[in-house]
mmCIF file of C-alpha atoms in Angstrom:
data_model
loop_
_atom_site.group_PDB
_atom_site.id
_atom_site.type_symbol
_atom_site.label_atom_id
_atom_site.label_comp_id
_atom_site.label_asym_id
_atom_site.label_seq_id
_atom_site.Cartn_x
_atom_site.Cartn_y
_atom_site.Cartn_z
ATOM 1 C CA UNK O 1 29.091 -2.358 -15.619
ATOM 2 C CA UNK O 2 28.071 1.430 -15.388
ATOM 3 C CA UNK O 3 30.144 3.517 -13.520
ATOM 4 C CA UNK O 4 27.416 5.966 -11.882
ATOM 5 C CA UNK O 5 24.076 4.781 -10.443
ATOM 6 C CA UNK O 6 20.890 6.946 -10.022
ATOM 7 C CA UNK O 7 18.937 7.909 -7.648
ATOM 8 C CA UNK O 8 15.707 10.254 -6.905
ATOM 9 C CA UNK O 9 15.952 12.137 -3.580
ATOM 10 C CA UNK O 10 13.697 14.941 -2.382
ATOM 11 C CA UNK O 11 14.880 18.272 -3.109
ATOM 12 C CA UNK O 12 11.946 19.683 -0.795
ATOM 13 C CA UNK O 13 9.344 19.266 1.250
ATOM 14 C CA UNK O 14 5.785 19.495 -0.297
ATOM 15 C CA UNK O 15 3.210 22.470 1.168
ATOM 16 C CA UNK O 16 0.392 20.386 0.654
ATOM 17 C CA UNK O 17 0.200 17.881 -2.422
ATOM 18 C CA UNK O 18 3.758 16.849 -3.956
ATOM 19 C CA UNK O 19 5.205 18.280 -7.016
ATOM 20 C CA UNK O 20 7.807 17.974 -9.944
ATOM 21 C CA UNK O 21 10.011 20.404 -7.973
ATOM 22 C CA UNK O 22 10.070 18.458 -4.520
ATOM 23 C CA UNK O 23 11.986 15.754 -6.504
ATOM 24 C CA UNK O 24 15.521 15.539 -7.885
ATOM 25 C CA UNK O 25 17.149 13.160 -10.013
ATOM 26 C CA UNK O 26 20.822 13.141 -9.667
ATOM 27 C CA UNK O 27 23.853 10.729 -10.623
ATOM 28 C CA UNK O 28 26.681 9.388 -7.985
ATOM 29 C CA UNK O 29 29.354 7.119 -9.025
ATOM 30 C CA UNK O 30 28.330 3.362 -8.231
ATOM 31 C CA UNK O 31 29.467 2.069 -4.767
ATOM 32 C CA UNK O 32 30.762 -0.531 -4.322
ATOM 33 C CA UNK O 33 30.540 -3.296 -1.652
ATOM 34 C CA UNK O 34 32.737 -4.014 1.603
ATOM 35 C CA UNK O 35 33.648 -6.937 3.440
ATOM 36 C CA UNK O 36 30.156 -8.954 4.278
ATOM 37 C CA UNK O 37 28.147 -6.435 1.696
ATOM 38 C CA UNK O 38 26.670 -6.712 -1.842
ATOM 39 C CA UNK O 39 25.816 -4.364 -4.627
ATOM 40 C CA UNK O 40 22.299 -4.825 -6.153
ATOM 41 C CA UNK O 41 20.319 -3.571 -8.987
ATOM 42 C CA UNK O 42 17.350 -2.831 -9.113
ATOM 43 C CA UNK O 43 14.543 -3.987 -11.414
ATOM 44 C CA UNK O 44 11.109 -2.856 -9.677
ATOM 45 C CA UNK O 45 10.395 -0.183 -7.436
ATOM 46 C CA UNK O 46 7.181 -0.095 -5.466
ATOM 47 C CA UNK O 47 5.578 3.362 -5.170
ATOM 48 C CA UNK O 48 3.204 3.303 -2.138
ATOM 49 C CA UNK O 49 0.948 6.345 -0.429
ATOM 50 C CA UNK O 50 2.832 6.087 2.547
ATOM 51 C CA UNK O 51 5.544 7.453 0.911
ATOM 52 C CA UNK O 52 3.969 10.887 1.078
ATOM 53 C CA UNK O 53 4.214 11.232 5.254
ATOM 54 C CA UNK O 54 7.864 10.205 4.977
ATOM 55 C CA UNK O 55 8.434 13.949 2.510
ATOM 56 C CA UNK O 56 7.014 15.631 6.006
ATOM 57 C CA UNK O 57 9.434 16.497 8.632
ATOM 58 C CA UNK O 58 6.438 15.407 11.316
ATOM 59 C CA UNK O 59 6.481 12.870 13.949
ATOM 60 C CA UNK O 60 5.167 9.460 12.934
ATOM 61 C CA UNK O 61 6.293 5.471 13.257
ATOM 62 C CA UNK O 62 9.304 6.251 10.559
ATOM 63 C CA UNK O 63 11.728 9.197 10.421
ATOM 64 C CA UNK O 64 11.193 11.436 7.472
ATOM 65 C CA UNK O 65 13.393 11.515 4.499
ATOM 66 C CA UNK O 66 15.915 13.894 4.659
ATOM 67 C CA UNK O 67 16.667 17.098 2.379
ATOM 68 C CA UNK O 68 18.836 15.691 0.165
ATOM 69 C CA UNK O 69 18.060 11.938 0.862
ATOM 70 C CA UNK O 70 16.989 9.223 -1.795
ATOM 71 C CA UNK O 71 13.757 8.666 -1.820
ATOM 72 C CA UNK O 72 12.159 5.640 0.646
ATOM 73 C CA UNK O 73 10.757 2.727 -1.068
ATOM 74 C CA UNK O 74 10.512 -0.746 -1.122
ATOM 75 C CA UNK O 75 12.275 -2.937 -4.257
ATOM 76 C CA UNK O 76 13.471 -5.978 -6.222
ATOM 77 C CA UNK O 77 16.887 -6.031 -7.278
ATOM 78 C CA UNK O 78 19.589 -8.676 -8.473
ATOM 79 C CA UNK O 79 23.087 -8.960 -6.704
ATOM 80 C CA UNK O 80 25.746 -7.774 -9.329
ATOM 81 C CA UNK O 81 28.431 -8.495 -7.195
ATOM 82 C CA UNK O 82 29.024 -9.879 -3.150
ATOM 83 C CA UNK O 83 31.531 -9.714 -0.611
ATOM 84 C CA UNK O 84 28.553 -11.228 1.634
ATOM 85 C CA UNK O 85 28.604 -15.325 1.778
ATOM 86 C CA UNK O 86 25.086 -15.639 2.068
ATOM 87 C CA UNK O 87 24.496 -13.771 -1.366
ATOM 88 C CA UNK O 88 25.685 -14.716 -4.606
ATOM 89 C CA UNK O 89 25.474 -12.781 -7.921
ATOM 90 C CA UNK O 90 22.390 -13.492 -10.151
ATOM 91 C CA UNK O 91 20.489 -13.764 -6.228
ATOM 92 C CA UNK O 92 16.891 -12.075 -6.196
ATOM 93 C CA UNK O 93 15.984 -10.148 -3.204
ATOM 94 C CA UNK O 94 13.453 -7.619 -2.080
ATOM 95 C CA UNK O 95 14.424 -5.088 0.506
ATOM 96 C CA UNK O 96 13.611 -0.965 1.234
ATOM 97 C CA UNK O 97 16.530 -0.016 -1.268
ATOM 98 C CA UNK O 98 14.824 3.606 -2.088
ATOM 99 C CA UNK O 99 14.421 5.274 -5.575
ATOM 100 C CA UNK O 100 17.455 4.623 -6.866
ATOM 101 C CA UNK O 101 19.146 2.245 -9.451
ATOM 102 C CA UNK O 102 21.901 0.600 -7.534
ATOM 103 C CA UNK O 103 22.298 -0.253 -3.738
ATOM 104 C CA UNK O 104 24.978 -1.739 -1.347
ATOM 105 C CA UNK O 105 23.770 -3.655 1.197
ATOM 106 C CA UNK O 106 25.003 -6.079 4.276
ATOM 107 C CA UNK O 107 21.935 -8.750 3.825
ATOM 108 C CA UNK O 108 20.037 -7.197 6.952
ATOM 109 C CA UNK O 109 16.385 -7.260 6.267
ATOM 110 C CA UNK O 110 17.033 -8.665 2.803
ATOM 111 C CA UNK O 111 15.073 -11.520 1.651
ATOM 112 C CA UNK O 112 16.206 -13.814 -1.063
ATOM 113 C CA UNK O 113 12.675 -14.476 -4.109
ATOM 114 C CA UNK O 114 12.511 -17.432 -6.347
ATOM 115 C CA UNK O 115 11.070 -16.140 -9.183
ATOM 116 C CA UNK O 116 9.870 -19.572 -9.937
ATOM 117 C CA UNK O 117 7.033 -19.135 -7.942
ATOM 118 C CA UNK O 118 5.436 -16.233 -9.289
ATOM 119 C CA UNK O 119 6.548 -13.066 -11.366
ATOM 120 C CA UNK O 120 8.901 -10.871 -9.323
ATOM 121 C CA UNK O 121 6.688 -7.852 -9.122
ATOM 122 C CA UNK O 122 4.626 -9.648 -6.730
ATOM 123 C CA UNK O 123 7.076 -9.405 -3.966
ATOM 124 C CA UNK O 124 6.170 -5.680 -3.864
ATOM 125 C CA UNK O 125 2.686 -5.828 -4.440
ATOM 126 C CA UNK O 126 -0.120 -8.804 -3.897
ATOM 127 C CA UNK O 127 2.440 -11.199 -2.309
ATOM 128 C CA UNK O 128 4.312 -8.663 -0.619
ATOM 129 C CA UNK O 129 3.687 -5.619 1.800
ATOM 130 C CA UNK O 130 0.431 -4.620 0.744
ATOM 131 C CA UNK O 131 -0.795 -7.926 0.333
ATOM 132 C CA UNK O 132 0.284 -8.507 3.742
ATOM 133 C CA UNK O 133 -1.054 -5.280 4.840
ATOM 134 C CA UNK O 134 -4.836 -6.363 3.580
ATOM 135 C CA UNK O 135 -4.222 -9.667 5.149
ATOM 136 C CA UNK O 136 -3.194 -9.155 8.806
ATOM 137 C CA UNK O 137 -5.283 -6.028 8.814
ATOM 138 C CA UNK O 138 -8.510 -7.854 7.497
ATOM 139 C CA UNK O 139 -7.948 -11.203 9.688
ATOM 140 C CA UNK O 140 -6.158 -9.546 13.048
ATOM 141 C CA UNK O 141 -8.558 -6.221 13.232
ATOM 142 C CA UNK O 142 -11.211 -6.825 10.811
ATOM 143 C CA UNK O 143 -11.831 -10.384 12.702
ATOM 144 C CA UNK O 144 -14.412 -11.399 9.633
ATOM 145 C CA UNK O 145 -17.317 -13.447 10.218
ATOM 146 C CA UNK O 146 -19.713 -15.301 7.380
ATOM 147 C CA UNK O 147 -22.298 -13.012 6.528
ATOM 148 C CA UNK O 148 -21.082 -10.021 7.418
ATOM 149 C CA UNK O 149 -20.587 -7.049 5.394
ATOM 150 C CA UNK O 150 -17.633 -5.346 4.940
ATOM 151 C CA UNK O 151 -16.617 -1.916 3.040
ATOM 152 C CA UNK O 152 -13.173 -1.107 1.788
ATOM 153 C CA UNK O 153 -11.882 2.506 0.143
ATOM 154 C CA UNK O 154 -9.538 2.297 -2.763
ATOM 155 C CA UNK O 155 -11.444 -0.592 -3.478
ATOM 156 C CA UNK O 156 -8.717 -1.234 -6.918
ATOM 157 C CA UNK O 157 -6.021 -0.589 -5.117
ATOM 158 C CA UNK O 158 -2.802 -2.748 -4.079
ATOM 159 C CA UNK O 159 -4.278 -3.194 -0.402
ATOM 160 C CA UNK O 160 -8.365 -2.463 -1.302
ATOM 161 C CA UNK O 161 -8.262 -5.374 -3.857
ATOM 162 C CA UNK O 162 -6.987 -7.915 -1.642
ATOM 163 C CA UNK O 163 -8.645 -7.132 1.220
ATOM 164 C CA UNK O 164 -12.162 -6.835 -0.696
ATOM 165 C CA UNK O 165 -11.125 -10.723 -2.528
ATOM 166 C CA UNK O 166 -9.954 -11.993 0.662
ATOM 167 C CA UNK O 167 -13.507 -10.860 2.625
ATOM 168 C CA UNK O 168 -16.055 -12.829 -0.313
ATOM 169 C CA UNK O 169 -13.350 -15.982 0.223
ATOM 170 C CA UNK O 170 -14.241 -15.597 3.765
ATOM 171 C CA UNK O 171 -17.804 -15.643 2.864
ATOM 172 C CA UNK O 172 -18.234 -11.556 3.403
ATOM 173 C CA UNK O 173 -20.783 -8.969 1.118
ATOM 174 C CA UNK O 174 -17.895 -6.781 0.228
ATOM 175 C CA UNK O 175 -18.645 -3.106 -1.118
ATOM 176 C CA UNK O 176 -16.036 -1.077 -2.640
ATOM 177 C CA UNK O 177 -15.591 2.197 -3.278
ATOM 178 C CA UNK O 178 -13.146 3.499 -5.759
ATOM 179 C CA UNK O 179 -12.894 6.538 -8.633
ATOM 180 C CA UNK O 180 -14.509 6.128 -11.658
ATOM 181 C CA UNK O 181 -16.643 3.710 -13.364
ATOM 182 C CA UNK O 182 -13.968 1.508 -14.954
ATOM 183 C CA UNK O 183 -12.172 1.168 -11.163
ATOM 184 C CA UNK O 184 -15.956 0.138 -10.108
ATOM 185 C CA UNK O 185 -16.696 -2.132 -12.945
ATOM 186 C CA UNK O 186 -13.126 -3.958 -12.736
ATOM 187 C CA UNK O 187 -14.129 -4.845 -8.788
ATOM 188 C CA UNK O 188 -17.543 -6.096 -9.649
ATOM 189 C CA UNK O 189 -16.777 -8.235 -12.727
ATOM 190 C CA UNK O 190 -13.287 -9.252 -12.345
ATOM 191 C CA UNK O 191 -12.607 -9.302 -8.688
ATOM 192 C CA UNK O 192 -15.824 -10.594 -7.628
ATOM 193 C CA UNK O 193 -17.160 -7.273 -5.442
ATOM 194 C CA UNK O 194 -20.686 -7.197 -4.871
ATOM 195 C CA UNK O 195 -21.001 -3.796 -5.471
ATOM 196 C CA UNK O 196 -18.719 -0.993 -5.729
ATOM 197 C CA UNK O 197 -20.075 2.479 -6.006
ATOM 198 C CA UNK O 198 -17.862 5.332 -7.289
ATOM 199 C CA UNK O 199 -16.793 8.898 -4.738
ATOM 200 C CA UNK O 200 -16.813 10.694 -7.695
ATOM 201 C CA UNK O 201 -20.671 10.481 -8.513
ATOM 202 C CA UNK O 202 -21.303 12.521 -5.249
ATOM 203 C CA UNK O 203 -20.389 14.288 -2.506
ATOM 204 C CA UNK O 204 -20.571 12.212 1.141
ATOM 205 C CA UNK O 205 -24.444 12.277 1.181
ATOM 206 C CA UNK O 206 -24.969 10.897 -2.161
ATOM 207 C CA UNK O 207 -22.342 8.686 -1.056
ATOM 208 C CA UNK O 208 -24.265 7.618 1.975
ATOM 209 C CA UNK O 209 -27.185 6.706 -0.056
ATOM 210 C CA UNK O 210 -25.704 4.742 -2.458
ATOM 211 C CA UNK O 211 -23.681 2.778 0.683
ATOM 212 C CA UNK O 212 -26.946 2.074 2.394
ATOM 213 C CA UNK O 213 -28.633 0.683 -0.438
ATOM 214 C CA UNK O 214 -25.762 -1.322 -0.744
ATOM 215 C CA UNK O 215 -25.474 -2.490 1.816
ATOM 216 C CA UNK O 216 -28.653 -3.398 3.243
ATOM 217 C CA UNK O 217 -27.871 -5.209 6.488
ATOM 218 C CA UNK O 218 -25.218 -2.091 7.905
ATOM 219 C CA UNK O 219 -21.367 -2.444 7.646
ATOM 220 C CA UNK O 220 -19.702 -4.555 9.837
ATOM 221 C CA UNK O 221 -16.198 -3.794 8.903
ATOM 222 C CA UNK O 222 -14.854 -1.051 7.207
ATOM 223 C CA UNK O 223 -11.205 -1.048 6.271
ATOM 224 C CA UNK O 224 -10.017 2.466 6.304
ATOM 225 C CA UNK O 225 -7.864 3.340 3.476
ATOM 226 C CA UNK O 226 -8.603 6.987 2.727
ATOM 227 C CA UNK O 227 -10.204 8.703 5.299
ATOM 228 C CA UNK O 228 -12.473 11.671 3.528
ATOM 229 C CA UNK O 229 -15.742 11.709 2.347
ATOM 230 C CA UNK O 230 -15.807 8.000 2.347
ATOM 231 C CA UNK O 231 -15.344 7.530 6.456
ATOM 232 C CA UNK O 232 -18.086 10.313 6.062
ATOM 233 C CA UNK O 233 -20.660 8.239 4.531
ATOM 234 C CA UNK O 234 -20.073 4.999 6.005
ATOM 235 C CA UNK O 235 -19.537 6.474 9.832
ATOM 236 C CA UNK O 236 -23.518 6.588 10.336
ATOM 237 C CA UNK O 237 -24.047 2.939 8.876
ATOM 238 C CA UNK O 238 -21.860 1.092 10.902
ATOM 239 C CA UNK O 239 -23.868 -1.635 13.073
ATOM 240 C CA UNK O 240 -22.904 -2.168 16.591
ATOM 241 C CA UNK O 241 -19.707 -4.085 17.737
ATOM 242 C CA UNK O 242 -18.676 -3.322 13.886
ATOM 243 C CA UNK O 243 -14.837 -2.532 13.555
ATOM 244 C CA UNK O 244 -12.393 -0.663 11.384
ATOM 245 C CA UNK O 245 -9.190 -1.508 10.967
ATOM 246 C CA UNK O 246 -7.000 2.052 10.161
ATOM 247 C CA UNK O 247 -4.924 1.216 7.494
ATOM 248 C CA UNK O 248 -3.936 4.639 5.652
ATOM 249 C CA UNK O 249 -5.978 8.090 4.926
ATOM 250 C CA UNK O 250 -4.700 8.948 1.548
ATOM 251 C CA UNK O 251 -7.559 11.790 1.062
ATOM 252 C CA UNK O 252 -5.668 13.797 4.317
ATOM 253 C CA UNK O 253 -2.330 12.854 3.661
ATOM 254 C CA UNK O 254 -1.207 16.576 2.395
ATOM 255 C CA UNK O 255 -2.655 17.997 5.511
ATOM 256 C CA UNK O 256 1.005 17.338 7.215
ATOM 257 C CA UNK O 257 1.416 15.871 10.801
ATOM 258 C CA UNK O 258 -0.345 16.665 14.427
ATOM 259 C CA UNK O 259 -0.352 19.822 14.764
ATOM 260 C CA UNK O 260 1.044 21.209 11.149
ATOM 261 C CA UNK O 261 -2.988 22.756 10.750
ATOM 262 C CA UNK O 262 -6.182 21.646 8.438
ATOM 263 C CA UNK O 263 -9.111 20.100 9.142
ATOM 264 C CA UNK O 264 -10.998 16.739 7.280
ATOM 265 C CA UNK O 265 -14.091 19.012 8.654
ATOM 266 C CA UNK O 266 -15.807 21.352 11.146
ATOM 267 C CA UNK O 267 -17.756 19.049 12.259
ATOM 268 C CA UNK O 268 -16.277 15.726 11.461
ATOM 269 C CA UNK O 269 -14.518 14.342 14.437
ATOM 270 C CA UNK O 270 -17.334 15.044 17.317
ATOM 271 C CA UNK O 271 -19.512 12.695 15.077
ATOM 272 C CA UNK O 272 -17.012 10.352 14.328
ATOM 273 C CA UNK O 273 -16.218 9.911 17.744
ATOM 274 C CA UNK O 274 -19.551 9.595 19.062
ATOM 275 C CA UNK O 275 -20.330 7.169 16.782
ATOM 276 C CA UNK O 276 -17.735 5.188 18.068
ATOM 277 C CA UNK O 277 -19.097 5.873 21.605
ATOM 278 C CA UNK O 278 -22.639 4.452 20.685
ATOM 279 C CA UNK O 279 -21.822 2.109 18.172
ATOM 280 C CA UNK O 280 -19.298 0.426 20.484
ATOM 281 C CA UNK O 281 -17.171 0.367 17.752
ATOM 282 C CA UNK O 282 -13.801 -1.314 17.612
ATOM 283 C CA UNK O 283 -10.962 1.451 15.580
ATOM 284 C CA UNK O 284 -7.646 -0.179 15.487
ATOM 285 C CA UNK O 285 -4.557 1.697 13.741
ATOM 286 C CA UNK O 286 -2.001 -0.603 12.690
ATOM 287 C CA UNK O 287 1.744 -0.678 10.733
ATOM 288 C CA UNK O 288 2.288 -3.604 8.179
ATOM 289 C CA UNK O 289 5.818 -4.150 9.927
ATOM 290 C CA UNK O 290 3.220 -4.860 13.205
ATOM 291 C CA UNK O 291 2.963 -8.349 11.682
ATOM 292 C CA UNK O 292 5.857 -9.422 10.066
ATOM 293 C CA UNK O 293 5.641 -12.894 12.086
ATOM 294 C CA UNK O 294 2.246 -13.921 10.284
ATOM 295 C CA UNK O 295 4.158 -13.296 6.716
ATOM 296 C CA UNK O 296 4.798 -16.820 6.117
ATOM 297 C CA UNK O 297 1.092 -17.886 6.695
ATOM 298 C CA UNK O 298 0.383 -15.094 4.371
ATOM 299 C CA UNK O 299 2.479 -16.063 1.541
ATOM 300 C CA UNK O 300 1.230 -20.151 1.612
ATOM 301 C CA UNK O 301 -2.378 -18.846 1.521
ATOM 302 C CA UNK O 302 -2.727 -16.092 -0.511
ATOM 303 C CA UNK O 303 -0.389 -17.777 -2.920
ATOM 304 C CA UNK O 304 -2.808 -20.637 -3.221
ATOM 305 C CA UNK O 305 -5.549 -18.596 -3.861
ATOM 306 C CA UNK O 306 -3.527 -16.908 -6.874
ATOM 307 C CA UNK O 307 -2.872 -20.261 -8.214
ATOM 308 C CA UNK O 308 -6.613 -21.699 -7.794
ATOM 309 C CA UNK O 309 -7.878 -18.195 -9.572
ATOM 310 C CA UNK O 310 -9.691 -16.940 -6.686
ATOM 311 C CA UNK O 311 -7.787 -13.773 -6.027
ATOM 312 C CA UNK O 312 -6.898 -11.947 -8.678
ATOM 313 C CA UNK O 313 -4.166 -8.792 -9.349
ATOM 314 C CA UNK O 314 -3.449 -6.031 -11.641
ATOM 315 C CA UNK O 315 -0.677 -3.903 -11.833
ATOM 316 C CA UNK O 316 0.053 -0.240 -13.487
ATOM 317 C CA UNK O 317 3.341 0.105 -14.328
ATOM 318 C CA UNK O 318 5.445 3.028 -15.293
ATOM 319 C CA UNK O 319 8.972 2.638 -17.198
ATOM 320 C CA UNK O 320 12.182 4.971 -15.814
ATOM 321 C CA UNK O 321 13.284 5.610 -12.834
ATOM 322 C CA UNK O 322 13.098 8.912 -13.572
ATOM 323 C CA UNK O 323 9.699 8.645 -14.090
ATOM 324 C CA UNK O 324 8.839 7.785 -10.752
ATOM 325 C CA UNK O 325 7.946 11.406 -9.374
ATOM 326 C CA UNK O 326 4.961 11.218 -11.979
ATOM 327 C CA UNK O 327 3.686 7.987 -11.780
ATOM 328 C CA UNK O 328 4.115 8.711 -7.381
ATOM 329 C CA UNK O 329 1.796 11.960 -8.167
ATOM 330 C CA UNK O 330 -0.392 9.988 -10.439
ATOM 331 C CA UNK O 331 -0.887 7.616 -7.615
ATOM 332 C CA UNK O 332 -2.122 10.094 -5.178
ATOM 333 C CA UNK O 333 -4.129 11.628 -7.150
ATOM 334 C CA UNK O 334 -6.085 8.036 -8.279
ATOM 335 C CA UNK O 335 -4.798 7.460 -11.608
ATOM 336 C CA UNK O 336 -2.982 4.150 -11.328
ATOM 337 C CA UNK O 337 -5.168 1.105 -11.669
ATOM 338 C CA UNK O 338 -3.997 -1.470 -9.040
ATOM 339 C CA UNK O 339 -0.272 -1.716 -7.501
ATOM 340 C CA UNK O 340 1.879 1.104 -8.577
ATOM 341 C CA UNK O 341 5.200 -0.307 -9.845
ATOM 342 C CA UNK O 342 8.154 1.619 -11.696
ATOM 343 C CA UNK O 343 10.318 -0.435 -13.965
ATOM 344 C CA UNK O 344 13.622 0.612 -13.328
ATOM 345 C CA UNK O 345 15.803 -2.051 -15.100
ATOM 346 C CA UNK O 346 15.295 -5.448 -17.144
ATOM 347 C CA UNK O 347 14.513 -8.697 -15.686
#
């Protein structure tokens, strides 16, 4: 076994979007377990946009990542050794290890995979937080009804793609929006998307115009993922009693915390709000970790849809841990193509 493990921490904090230089990749010799731990490698890292509000040092549901600190992130790994009865070597788990090669760990949080039921990645991707994410946010805050329409940002993305497949099983016209044509084909003719119209073509009016022939009826639901021009153009179309469930903004994400200064807008929020006011509609923010007692439900159904080919999944994968500062950029700026992954060490 190697006698150093790796690990990516941030170096510093990012004045606006991240770069190269707010990362660090350094070596540390391997720890090693204590009574009732285990040391773990790991063989997938998930790379996630809430990831960039933990490189702020600004108030929010999770403390930030130190100066200095590995990198937060959610994993699969394989026990190389235990001092911990309830894990054995050769054990698959998935826990919040960070960016970093090797982990000790006393089982807390850690839950054991058999990879017999689907491929490992999964845990950090369609059968796994975001997948839950889509799920609890489209079913507990969305509260779909037959007929309805419903319009998701990041339409291609780990949470957009689920939430967008699970909608047209519930009987939903589901609009997507997503960057780029290819991103906008893939949801029409693979994941079963009525339409999905691309940000790129436009700014928010053209936007606007493309939604509302789209979606002919008004939007019911709109599951905020990005925030931007995208809540711009679907703000004036939603129908009363509609609802959006607040799921991420990745489009303001490098304007910091409350308080740290920006703007979406000069005008932005007074109509946003009022709209709300007059459209009785129903906003709802909401953490993943809100509704870790519906993950079991999750998992039996959304894993039966997999196997029945109803919901589908793709994955963009990057090889290296050291890689990972990239492919995390990449993903902020839209270049992945479904659930961002980084291969850190063989299966």
């Amino acid at each position: 076994m190697a006698q150093t493990m790796r690990r990516v921490v941030l170096a510093e904090r990012p004045n606006g979007h991240p770069a190269p230089a707010n990362f660090r990749l350094e070596e540390a010799p391997m720890p090693e377990p204590g009574e009732g731990e285990f040391l773990v490698r790991v063989i997938w890292l998930s790379l996630d946009p809430y990831m960039r509000g933990r490189m702020d040092d600004a108030e929010s549901y999770a403390a930030p990542v130190p100066i200095g600190g590995a990198m937060e992130g959610g994993c699969v790994a394989q026990v190389v050794t235990s001092r911990n009865p309830n894990f054995a070597p050769d054990d698959y788990v998935t826990h919040r290890f960070g960016w970093v090669s090797h982990a000790v760990s006393d089982g807390q949080g850690v839950r054991k995979l058999d990879r017999s039921l689907a491929p490992l990645s999964t845990a950090l991707g369609v059968l796994g937080m975001p997948g839950l994410t889509a799920y609890a946010g489209l079913h507990e805050h969305g509260r779909p009804m037959p007929g309805e329409t419903l319009v998701v940002g990041a339409a291609t993305g780990a949470v957009g793609s689920v939430v967008g497949q699970l909608a047209k099983i519930a009987g939903l016209r589901v609009v997507g929006v997503a960057g780029g044509a290819e991103k906008c084909a893939y949801a029409v003719e693979e994941l079963g998307f009525d339409a999905c119209l691309d940000h790129r073509a436009g700014d928010a009016a053209t936007l606007r115009e493309a939604l509302a022939a789209a979606c002919p009826k008004g939007v019911d639901i709109y599951f905020e993922n990005v925030g931007g021009k995208t809540l711009e153009a679907v703000i004036p179309l939603m129908n009363m009693f509609g609802r959006i469930p607040v799921c991420g903004m990745i489009s303001w994400y490098d304007l910091g915390g409350l308080g740290a200064g920006g703007a979406p807008g000069p005008n932005l929020l007074p109509r946003v709000w009022r709209t709300i006011l007059v459209q009785r509609l129903r906003v709802r923010g909401f953490i993943v970790t809100d509704h870790a007692d519906r993950f079991r439900d999750f998992v039996k159904e959304v894993s039966g849809y997999i196997r029945d080919g109803r919901l589908k999944y793709r994955e963009s994968v990057t090889e290296g841990l050291e890689n990972a500062p990239a492919a995390f950029i990449g993903m902020l700026e839209g270049r992945n193509f479904g659930k961002t992954l980084v291969k850190v060490g063989a299966e």
